[in-house]
Amino acid sequence: MLSVLRSELFKMTTTRATKVILGFAVVLPIVIYVLTLIFAFDGGVMESPAVVNIASVAPLVALLLGVVGVMCATQEYSQGTIRITLVATPHRVRVYVAKVLTTLTIAVVATAVLLVFTMLSSVVILNARDVQFELIGNDGRVVISFFFLTAVLSVFGLSLGLIFKSGPGAISAVLLWPTIAEGMVFGLLSAVTGDNYFRWAPIQNGFQLVSEYIMEDQNSWTVSALILCGFVAVFVFAGASLFTKRDA
Amino acid sequence: MIVVDRLTKTYGAKKAVDDLSFTVAPGRVTGFLGPNGSGKSTTMRCMLGLDAADAGSVTFDGKRYSDLDQPLTHVGSLLDAGDAHKGRSARNHLRWIAMTHGFPESRVDEVLHQVGMSEVAKTKVGKFSLGMRQRLGLAVALLGNPHTIILDEPANGLDPEGIRWTRDVMRSLADSGRSVLVSSHQLVELSLVADDLVVIGQGKLISAGPVSDFMTQHAKSWVRVVSPQFDALAELVVAHGGRVERTQDGGDFHAVTAIQVGEIAAANNIVLHELSSQTGSLEEAFLDATDASVEFRGESSAAQNGGGQ
Ligand SMILES: Nc1ncnc2c1ncn2[C@@H]1O[C@H](COP(=O)(O)OP(=O)(O)O)[C@@H](O)[C@H]1O
Ligand SMILES: [Mg+2]
């Protein structure tokens, strides 16, 4: 099992596409964050706690890591290597578990690198302005939620990749559903029924996990996490059963 | 020893493999022949557990592929030379496969050397010609030093030298006691290396056994005669139940043996300049055997059938 995991990780680190997306997922948010931090000092006063600003890039990071998850599956189909993968390890559950663990490992490491960089740059920039960087209030929970969100969405991406088999289709789904389609579907539901269905939009609930404060009309952290996980679980199940059963 | 037992696979309404049974013996090269679309690749995918068969089974020394521990050390396969990420180097391609079995990196370098690709180990697969990719595919098949080798059309896209090299590799693998199954839609490619033949058409078995058996069963044979008194001889042979086909300097007799023709000529004082037994080529025998089961006919025969408009 460990050998299959090693092989899957190696596959992900030896293609340019994954490296580029991973680079975007880590470097782009750092650049955005540092710029935000520099301009956040309006008249010498920080508008909001540093970690809140870090968390604001979480949805972007999570979606890009979702794309990395997609590629863990679709690169194999587009390049034909899936046949060799399954010939080398006919026990498909093993390959599936290895792919999930690979995706999770990449998501966690990328998030950790990102957080360390952003926090270090916070310390440097804030110190230069004689401000102390410290974790306050819900900061700890926000950081944990950041890891949670990127991990869940990367597995969401992997599952869509296994379902679609084609990169463009799965990447569209992973990017367009949270940013456009989900809002439209739940907006329509709300308009038709007159109730506020936005509250149940799964990926939006996921994005809420990383906010410092929870509004009154929003779900609690636990409820949001459950909604997100329930939604993603459907795709995880579909992806796993298709992958382990269908002809390769 | 591979045993394919009543294998059946359908895609929708299409029966790609139909109740197919055959065996592949160790120490021999078994040619797996059939026209395009006859189900060779499908059979191989089912053998390796990539496609789920509807019925029947395939075993390698008694075990199903999916039950093999460290399968690459038992069975090496090359299904499609294109099954490699174009952006990875040849060496990294072999490395990720080696990792699944915990093979050392030195083994990767060994097989690269074996297929003559040490020089281009760091070159990306996307830069390779089809021939190079076939070599790399063969390296993948050899990686686990398996005792059974399955190759799907390994000569496709190779130049004559490459084809010959592939043939030599297969020969030496079989000579070292391994079971080699190699498919092709061209008999000529295999006639020089195969010991046994499994011939299929439209997913069904047409013939299985030693190449020589296939020849005697399916190849045409006739008697060639050159004689200044050919017409007189022809009349006599026809009277004995033979058929005649005139050629420029003589003719061919069918449905009689050379012995019969010789005796008829001697008994009637007919001078013979040539008397010889002829057999059709392996290729003709193959075309003949699979004629009824060719799914896609070539342009030329389609034009002949549909001509006159
Ligand atoms: N995945 C598939 N889905 C549907 N039909 C298929 C599939 N694979 C093969 N076939 C059909 O099965 C038949 C056998 O194909 P194949 O095994 O590729 O033949 P060969 O390798 O002898 O050329 C063909 O008619 C082909 O169109
Ligand atoms: Mg084929």
XYZ file of C-alpha atoms and ligand atoms in Angstrom:
585
model
C 0.000 0.000 0.000
C 2.803 2.388 0.919
C 4.545 1.612 -2.363
C 1.406 2.481 -4.333
C 1.106 5.751 -2.402
C 4.728 6.567 -3.156
C 4.152 5.896 -6.817
C 1.051 8.115 -6.920
C 2.879 10.977 -5.210
C 5.778 10.596 -7.617
C 3.384 10.736 -10.582
C 1.951 14.020 -9.335
C 5.363 15.599 -8.880
C 6.635 14.652 -12.338
C 4.129 16.467 -14.541
C 4.294 20.121 -15.390
C 0.542 20.779 -15.235
C 0.291 19.783 -11.572
C 3.372 21.789 -10.690
C 1.979 24.887 -12.398
C -1.435 24.670 -10.713
C 0.184 23.899 -7.381
C 2.444 26.905 -7.868
C -0.601 29.067 -8.520
C -2.399 27.637 -5.493
C 0.462 28.605 -3.199
C 2.240 31.589 -4.767
C -0.758 33.567 -6.025
C -2.486 33.744 -2.611
C 0.807 34.702 -0.943
C 1.272 37.593 -3.384
C -2.332 38.703 -2.915
C -2.002 38.450 0.828
C 1.250 40.367 1.080
C -0.108 43.143 -1.129
C -3.298 43.274 0.943
C -1.269 43.435 4.113
C 0.862 46.292 2.823
C -2.186 48.324 1.825
C -4.257 47.264 4.840
C -2.536 49.931 6.909
C -4.810 52.815 6.345
C -3.556 55.716 8.359
C -1.320 53.467 10.400
C -4.122 51.258 11.706
C -4.820 47.605 10.708
C -8.445 47.264 9.695
C -8.806 43.627 10.708
C -6.769 40.874 12.341
C -4.053 39.430 10.129
C -5.449 35.919 10.112
C -8.771 37.169 8.748
C -6.871 38.403 5.745
C -5.059 35.112 5.386
C -8.388 33.302 5.485
C -9.801 35.494 2.748
C -7.667 33.654 0.183
C -8.855 30.233 1.402
C -11.646 29.763 -1.198
C -9.210 30.467 -4.033
C -6.619 28.074 -2.620
C -9.223 25.389 -1.996
C -10.574 25.602 -5.556
C -7.090 25.425 -7.070
C -6.268 22.411 -4.907
C -9.559 20.956 -6.150
C -8.121 21.278 -9.661
C -4.975 19.464 -8.493
C -7.272 16.709 -7.201
C -8.976 16.545 -10.602
C -5.616 16.086 -12.290
C -4.642 13.222 -10.025
C -7.400 11.321 -11.829
C -7.788 12.800 -15.308
C -4.108 12.904 -16.290
C -4.136 9.133 -16.080
C -7.083 8.829 -18.429
C -5.925 11.423 -20.936
C -2.411 9.922 -21.092
C -3.472 6.278 -20.988
C -1.383 5.524 -17.906
C -4.488 4.370 -16.023
C -4.137 0.993 -17.749
C -0.566 0.571 -16.500
C -1.568 1.788 -13.036
C -4.286 -0.855 -12.806
C -2.149 -3.582 -14.339
C 0.545 -2.873 -11.727
C -2.023 -2.752 -8.921
C -5.117 -4.732 -9.920
C -6.538 -4.227 -6.428
C -8.408 -1.049 -7.375
C -9.424 -0.085 -3.850
C -5.713 0.240 -3.090
C -5.186 2.564 -6.035
C -8.242 4.570 -5.000
C -7.084 4.948 -1.403
C -3.597 5.892 -2.617
C -5.079 8.593 -4.835
C -7.167 10.002 -1.974
C -4.137 10.029 0.331
C -1.962 11.603 -2.367
C -4.500 14.366 -2.948
C -4.870 14.959 0.789
C -1.116 15.016 1.336
C -0.613 17.582 -1.416
C -3.475 19.728 -0.093
C -2.207 19.666 3.480
C 1.410 20.350 2.537
C 0.436 23.157 0.145
C -1.788 24.734 2.810
C 0.934 24.438 5.422
C 3.500 26.067 3.138
C 1.044 28.832 2.336
C 0.190 29.488 5.979
C 3.795 29.488 7.098
C 4.727 31.938 4.344
C 1.806 34.265 4.948
C 2.287 34.282 8.695
C 6.017 34.811 8.398
C 5.502 37.710 6.031
C 2.901 39.079 8.445
C 5.403 38.991 11.252
C 8.045 40.686 9.119
C 5.770 43.399 7.744
C 4.001 44.058 11.039
C 7.246 44.137 13.008
C 8.623 46.660 10.568
C 5.695 48.855 11.575
C 6.025 48.090 15.255
C 2.872 46.016 15.382
C 2.811 42.679 17.176
C 1.520 39.689 15.187
C -0.490 37.421 17.399
C -3.181 34.820 17.147
C -6.326 36.136 18.766
C -9.922 35.045 19.295
C -10.963 32.449 16.742
C -7.727 32.523 14.798
C -6.796 28.986 15.777
C -10.104 27.661 14.525
C -9.750 29.600 11.283
C -6.364 28.036 10.643
C -7.706 24.543 11.265
C -10.711 25.283 9.053
C -8.343 26.389 6.308
C -6.749 22.930 6.304
C -10.149 21.278 6.515
C -11.558 23.231 3.566
C -8.627 22.633 1.237
C -8.534 18.933 2.146
C -12.252 18.406 1.496
C -12.294 20.350 -1.765
C -9.208 18.579 -3.101
C -10.960 15.238 -2.574
C -14.064 16.761 -4.187
C -11.887 17.519 -7.234
C -10.417 14.019 -7.283
C -13.898 12.504 -7.163
C -15.139 14.680 -10.032
C -12.029 13.684 -11.996
C -12.760 10.003 -11.455
C -16.390 10.504 -12.469
C -15.757 12.627 -15.575
C -12.415 11.067 -16.629
C -11.899 14.177 -18.778
C -9.901 17.084 -17.395
C -11.807 19.975 -18.986
C -15.181 18.623 -17.849
C -14.121 17.972 -14.278
C -12.173 21.234 -13.936
C -15.174 23.185 -15.215
C -17.370 21.451 -12.672
C -15.001 22.045 -9.785
C -14.590 25.737 -10.621
C -18.020 26.670 -11.959
C -20.236 24.945 -9.439
C -19.010 26.847 -6.365
C -18.508 30.184 -8.104
C -21.544 30.418 -10.368
C -23.851 27.403 -10.544
C -24.393 26.940 -6.831
C -25.483 30.562 -6.413
C -27.866 30.243 -9.336
C -29.427 26.993 -8.164
C -29.926 28.113 -4.571
C -30.976 31.596 -5.707
C -33.648 30.031 -7.877
C -34.805 27.820 -5.019
C -35.010 30.844 -2.738
C -36.922 32.885 -5.327
C -39.403 30.085 -6.021
C -40.098 29.148 -2.411
C -39.600 32.504 -0.753
C -37.321 30.901 1.869
C -33.610 31.614 2.196
C -32.055 28.524 0.664
C -28.621 30.108 0.366
C -28.095 28.938 3.869
C -27.840 25.363 2.563
C -25.532 25.990 -0.390
C -22.836 23.379 0.360
C -19.656 24.993 -0.929
C -20.676 28.384 0.458
C -21.015 26.674 3.816
C -17.497 25.383 3.302
C -16.188 28.879 2.601
C -17.916 30.120 5.764
C -15.854 27.728 7.860
C -12.819 29.967 7.532
C -14.539 33.166 8.651
C -13.574 34.634 12.016
C -17.124 35.342 13.104
C -20.369 33.547 12.360
C -23.392 35.749 11.672
C -26.740 35.059 13.288
C -28.455 33.968 10.096
C -25.607 31.558 9.281
C -25.183 27.924 10.248
C -22.893 26.999 13.115
C -19.401 25.728 12.230
C -20.442 22.124 12.809
C -23.591 22.379 10.696
C -21.662 24.047 7.857
C -18.980 21.361 8.007
C -21.629 18.633 7.904
C -23.397 20.199 4.926
C -20.111 20.477 3.015
C -19.044 16.949 3.863
C -22.439 15.474 3.055
C -22.387 17.099 -0.377
C -18.829 16.014 -1.147
C -19.506 12.500 0.188
C -22.042 11.923 -2.593
C -19.332 12.551 -5.200
C -16.724 10.593 -3.259
C -19.050 7.606 -3.233
C -19.916 7.931 -6.926
C -16.251 8.380 -7.892
C -15.084 5.440 -5.807
C -17.698 3.019 -7.063
C -17.251 4.010 -10.705
C -13.461 3.775 -10.439
C -13.418 0.373 -8.803
C -15.970 -1.168 -11.160
C -15.855 0.187 -14.646
C -13.716 -0.974 -17.591
C -10.445 0.886 -17.857
C 0.902 -21.185 -18.853
C -2.095 -18.993 -19.698
C -5.508 -20.617 -19.903
C -8.323 -18.641 -21.485
C -11.573 -20.427 -20.832
C -14.818 -19.535 -22.612
C -14.159 -15.811 -22.387
C -17.038 -13.583 -23.471
C -17.208 -9.791 -23.499
C -19.948 -7.581 -24.888
C -20.034 -3.804 -25.259
C -23.684 -2.835 -25.447
C -25.056 -5.020 -28.221
C -21.616 -5.759 -29.673
C -20.038 -9.117 -28.870
C -16.345 -8.264 -28.970
C -15.179 -11.653 -27.640
C -17.379 -14.677 -28.047
C -16.874 -17.860 -26.034
C -13.129 -17.831 -26.701
C -10.857 -20.563 -25.305
C -7.161 -21.169 -25.904
C -3.907 -21.778 -24.033
C -0.467 -20.222 -24.207
C 2.358 -22.620 -23.390
C 5.696 -21.754 -21.775
C 8.813 -21.774 -23.930
C 6.827 -20.868 -27.017
C 5.767 -17.737 -28.860
C 2.035 -17.831 -29.443
C 0.826 -15.573 -32.215
C -2.638 -14.118 -31.608
C -4.049 -13.327 -35.011
C -7.158 -11.732 -36.312
C -8.258 -8.894 -38.563
C -8.721 -5.420 -37.076
C -11.707 -5.330 -34.750
C -11.742 -9.078 -34.194
C -11.337 -8.735 -30.413
C -7.615 -9.244 -29.771
C -7.136 -6.139 -27.640
C -10.381 -6.760 -25.793
C -9.245 -10.287 -24.964
C -5.956 -8.939 -23.623
C -7.689 -6.286 -21.498
C -9.930 -8.976 -20.042
C -6.885 -11.162 -19.352
C -5.339 -8.360 -17.291
C -8.520 -7.512 -15.423
C -8.816 -4.078 -17.031
C -12.167 -4.934 -18.568
C -14.573 -7.170 -16.719
C -15.514 -10.241 -18.772
C -19.207 -11.130 -18.959
C -18.392 -14.816 -18.723
C -15.429 -17.156 -18.707
C -12.075 -16.854 -17.031
C -8.378 -16.330 -17.647
C -5.734 -17.866 -15.392
C -1.966 -17.582 -15.196
C -0.569 -20.805 -13.765
C -3.968 -21.323 -12.180
C -4.444 -17.841 -10.733
C -6.553 -14.981 -11.976
C -4.573 -11.839 -12.740
C -6.161 -9.860 -9.930
C -5.157 -12.583 -7.461
C -1.471 -12.408 -8.375
C 0.795 -11.031 -5.688
C 3.212 -8.471 -7.211
C 1.646 -9.057 -10.661
C 4.446 -7.436 -12.665
C 6.807 -10.179 -11.496
C 4.485 -12.759 -13.061
C 3.037 -11.091 -16.134
C 4.531 -8.286 -18.213
C 2.310 -6.536 -20.712
C 2.419 -3.950 -23.460
C -1.073 -2.952 -24.546
C -0.536 0.411 -26.191
C 2.747 2.226 -26.732
C 0.859 5.487 -26.204
C 0.164 4.677 -22.548
C 2.766 7.064 -21.134
C 2.593 10.673 -19.990
C 4.134 12.777 -22.779
C 5.672 15.171 -20.261
C 7.532 12.559 -18.233
C 10.975 11.248 -19.072
C 11.392 7.623 -20.086
C 13.191 6.957 -16.822
C 10.531 8.602 -14.663
C 7.866 6.653 -16.529
C 9.560 3.417 -15.535
C 10.275 4.725 -12.048
C 6.652 5.277 -11.037
C 5.821 1.793 -12.252
C 8.806 0.305 -10.421
C 7.720 2.068 -7.221
C 4.418 0.184 -7.114
C 6.415 -3.011 -6.636
C 9.322 -1.585 -4.682
C 11.808 -2.396 -7.447
C 15.149 -0.599 -7.048
C 16.115 2.178 -9.445
C 18.929 0.003 -10.739
C 16.275 -2.278 -12.237
C 14.882 0.689 -14.181
C 18.327 1.368 -15.630
C 18.738 -2.311 -16.459
C 15.596 -2.510 -18.590
C 16.389 0.825 -20.233
C 19.717 -0.687 -21.231
C 18.021 -3.892 -22.347
C 15.818 -2.028 -24.833
C 18.654 0.224 -25.913
C 17.306 3.430 -24.398
C 19.967 4.325 -21.832
C 21.004 7.320 -23.933
C 17.515 8.811 -24.014
C 16.519 7.907 -20.449
C 16.054 11.570 -19.547
C 14.208 12.511 -22.748
C 10.485 13.205 -22.479
C 8.184 10.555 -23.913
C 6.491 13.221 -26.070
C 9.689 13.561 -28.084
C 9.861 9.857 -28.967
C 8.911 8.286 -32.266
C 6.342 5.498 -32.194
C 9.182 2.997 -32.471
C 10.867 4.432 -29.365
C 7.584 4.314 -27.475
C 7.175 0.665 -28.426
C 10.633 0.003 -27.006
C 9.735 1.852 -23.823
C 6.509 -0.166 -23.625
C 8.575 -3.323 -23.916
C 10.816 -2.064 -21.102
C 7.688 -1.711 -18.944
C 6.692 -5.280 -19.798
C 10.155 -6.583 -18.873
C 10.488 -4.514 -15.683
C 9.403 -7.252 -13.278
C 11.332 -9.986 -15.113
C 8.043 -11.871 -15.627
C 7.635 -15.423 -16.893
C 4.650 -14.473 -19.023
C 4.665 -11.673 -21.590
C 1.637 -10.233 -23.366
C 2.224 -7.845 -26.264
C -0.519 -6.157 -28.294
C 0.685 -5.384 -31.823
C 4.247 -4.519 -30.732
C 5.448 -4.160 -34.314
C 2.955 -1.414 -35.177
C 4.755 1.634 -36.476
C 8.202 0.048 -36.399
C 10.656 0.074 -39.257
C 11.907 -3.300 -40.572
C 14.919 -3.166 -38.275
C 12.699 -2.491 -35.255
C 10.367 -5.317 -36.233
C 13.297 -7.670 -36.470
C 14.631 -6.528 -33.117
C 11.205 -7.101 -31.490
C 11.116 -10.552 -33.055
C 14.537 -11.403 -31.635
C 13.486 -10.240 -28.172
C 10.358 -12.412 -28.287
C 12.364 -15.380 -29.523
C 14.915 -15.112 -26.743
C 12.178 -14.641 -24.120
C 10.503 -17.839 -25.270
C 13.816 -19.672 -25.520
C 14.452 -18.866 -21.872
C 11.248 -20.713 -21.002
C 8.783 -17.840 -20.847
C 5.270 -17.813 -22.270
C 4.908 -15.136 -24.921
C 1.562 -14.071 -26.366
C 1.811 -11.553 -29.177
C -1.032 -10.194 -31.269
C -1.012 -8.904 -34.806
C -3.407 -8.455 -37.684
C -0.563 -9.291 -40.073
C 0.503 -12.891 -40.236
C 3.706 -12.110 -42.117
C 5.029 -10.344 -39.016
C 4.459 -13.389 -36.873
C 5.119 -16.234 -39.244
C 8.836 -15.843 -38.623
C 8.634 -16.032 -34.847
C 5.439 -17.767 -33.725
C 5.464 -21.430 -32.749
C 1.747 -21.590 -32.129
C -1.128 -19.656 -33.600
C -4.455 -18.633 -32.141
C -6.558 -17.226 -34.943
C -9.788 -15.381 -34.228
C -12.436 -13.635 -36.278
C -15.306 -11.555 -34.876
C -14.370 -12.619 -31.368
C -14.624 -16.326 -32.145
C -11.864 -18.902 -32.297
C -11.061 -20.009 -35.845
C -8.013 -22.128 -35.219
C -5.505 -22.867 -32.469
C -2.374 -25.003 -32.540
C 1.111 -25.180 -34.034
C 1.767 -22.992 -37.077
C 2.352 -26.092 -39.217
C -1.093 -27.486 -38.331
C -2.682 -24.217 -39.349
C -0.887 -24.422 -42.671
C -2.014 -27.924 -43.492
C -5.568 -27.138 -42.457
C -5.979 -23.855 -44.208
C -3.245 -23.389 -46.765
C -3.988 -24.314 -50.355
C -1.706 -26.768 -52.158
C -1.433 -27.575 -55.845
C 0.877 -29.087 -58.424
C 2.861 -26.979 -60.871
C 3.715 -28.523 -64.209
C 5.747 -27.270 -67.162
C 5.520 -29.548 -70.202
C 5.668 -29.248 -74.021
C 2.622 -31.590 -74.082
C 0.703 -29.702 -71.389
C -2.694 -29.832 -73.140
C -2.590 -33.613 -73.507
C -1.606 -33.993 -69.858
C -4.339 -31.579 -68.753
C -7.011 -33.662 -70.453
C -5.817 -36.793 -68.653
C -5.600 -35.086 -65.247
C -9.117 -33.682 -65.607
C -10.294 -37.183 -66.438
C -8.787 -38.207 -63.056
C -10.811 -35.542 -61.223
C -8.268 -32.721 -61.194
C -8.794 -29.054 -62.048
C -6.564 -27.086 -64.386
C -5.372 -23.503 -64.332
C -3.213 -22.415 -67.307
C -0.187 -20.216 -66.762
C 2.248 -18.851 -69.346
C 4.629 -21.779 -69.714
C 2.532 -24.519 -68.189
C -0.198 -24.756 -65.589
C -1.359 -25.632 -62.090
C -3.316 -28.731 -61.191
C -5.627 -28.666 -58.186
C -7.252 -31.553 -56.321
C -4.506 -33.970 -57.345
C -1.085 -34.759 -55.890
C 2.308 -34.474 -57.595
C 2.639 -38.270 -57.369
C -0.612 -38.767 -59.266
C 0.379 -36.275 -61.980
C 3.837 -37.864 -62.338
C 2.368 -41.324 -62.746
C -0.192 -40.176 -65.281
C 2.587 -38.504 -67.303
C 4.829 -41.591 -67.162
C 2.023 -43.936 -68.160
C 1.285 -41.768 -71.186
C 4.895 -40.973 -72.195
C 4.440 -37.264 -71.607
C 7.619 -35.192 -71.225
C 7.800 -33.058 -68.067
C 10.142 -30.056 -67.649
C 8.908 -29.291 -64.177
C 6.757 -31.066 -61.619
C 6.472 -29.520 -58.172
C 4.186 -29.308 -55.143
C 3.182 -25.783 -54.225
C 1.641 -24.412 -51.038
C 0.050 -21.027 -50.533
C 1.691 -18.527 -48.235
C 0.790 -18.286 -44.581
C -0.729 -14.903 -45.353
C -3.081 -16.405 -47.899
C -4.054 -19.124 -45.445
C -4.817 -16.487 -42.843
C -6.881 -14.381 -45.202
C -8.690 -17.497 -46.311
C -9.413 -18.634 -42.763
C -10.650 -15.263 -41.575
C -12.377 -14.278 -44.779
C -15.869 -14.942 -43.474
C -15.214 -12.930 -40.345
C -13.632 -9.742 -41.592
C -15.615 -6.876 -40.161
C -14.183 -4.013 -42.104
C -13.289 -4.559 -45.715
C -10.623 -2.497 -47.356
C -11.303 0.285 -49.849
C -10.335 -1.820 -52.835
C -12.719 -4.683 -52.205
C -15.490 -2.234 -51.348
C -14.875 -0.511 -54.656
C -14.986 -3.824 -56.502
C -18.270 -4.778 -54.899
C -19.872 -1.425 -55.343
C -18.423 -0.573 -58.771
C -20.399 0.104 -61.919
C -22.282 3.199 -60.832
N -14.491 0.073 -25.002
C -15.226 -0.348 -26.041
N -16.506 0.047 -26.171
C -17.254 -0.374 -27.214
N -16.823 -1.199 -28.170
C -15.564 -1.639 -28.091
C -14.694 -1.240 -27.032
N -13.499 -1.841 -27.211
C -13.617 -2.566 -28.337
N -14.847 -2.464 -28.877
C -15.332 -3.153 -30.084
O -15.031 -4.516 -29.919
C -14.544 -5.066 -31.146
C -13.183 -5.664 -30.919
O -12.234 -4.616 -30.754
P -10.705 -4.890 -30.418
O -10.618 -5.820 -29.282
O -10.059 -3.563 -30.275
O -10.198 -5.597 -31.742
P -8.700 -5.834 -32.274
O -7.766 -5.536 -31.167
O -8.677 -7.258 -32.709
O -8.513 -4.907 -33.431
C -14.569 -3.933 -32.158
O -15.760 -4.041 -32.916
C -14.583 -2.696 -31.315
O -15.260 -1.664 -31.984
Mg -6.188 -4.086 -31.155
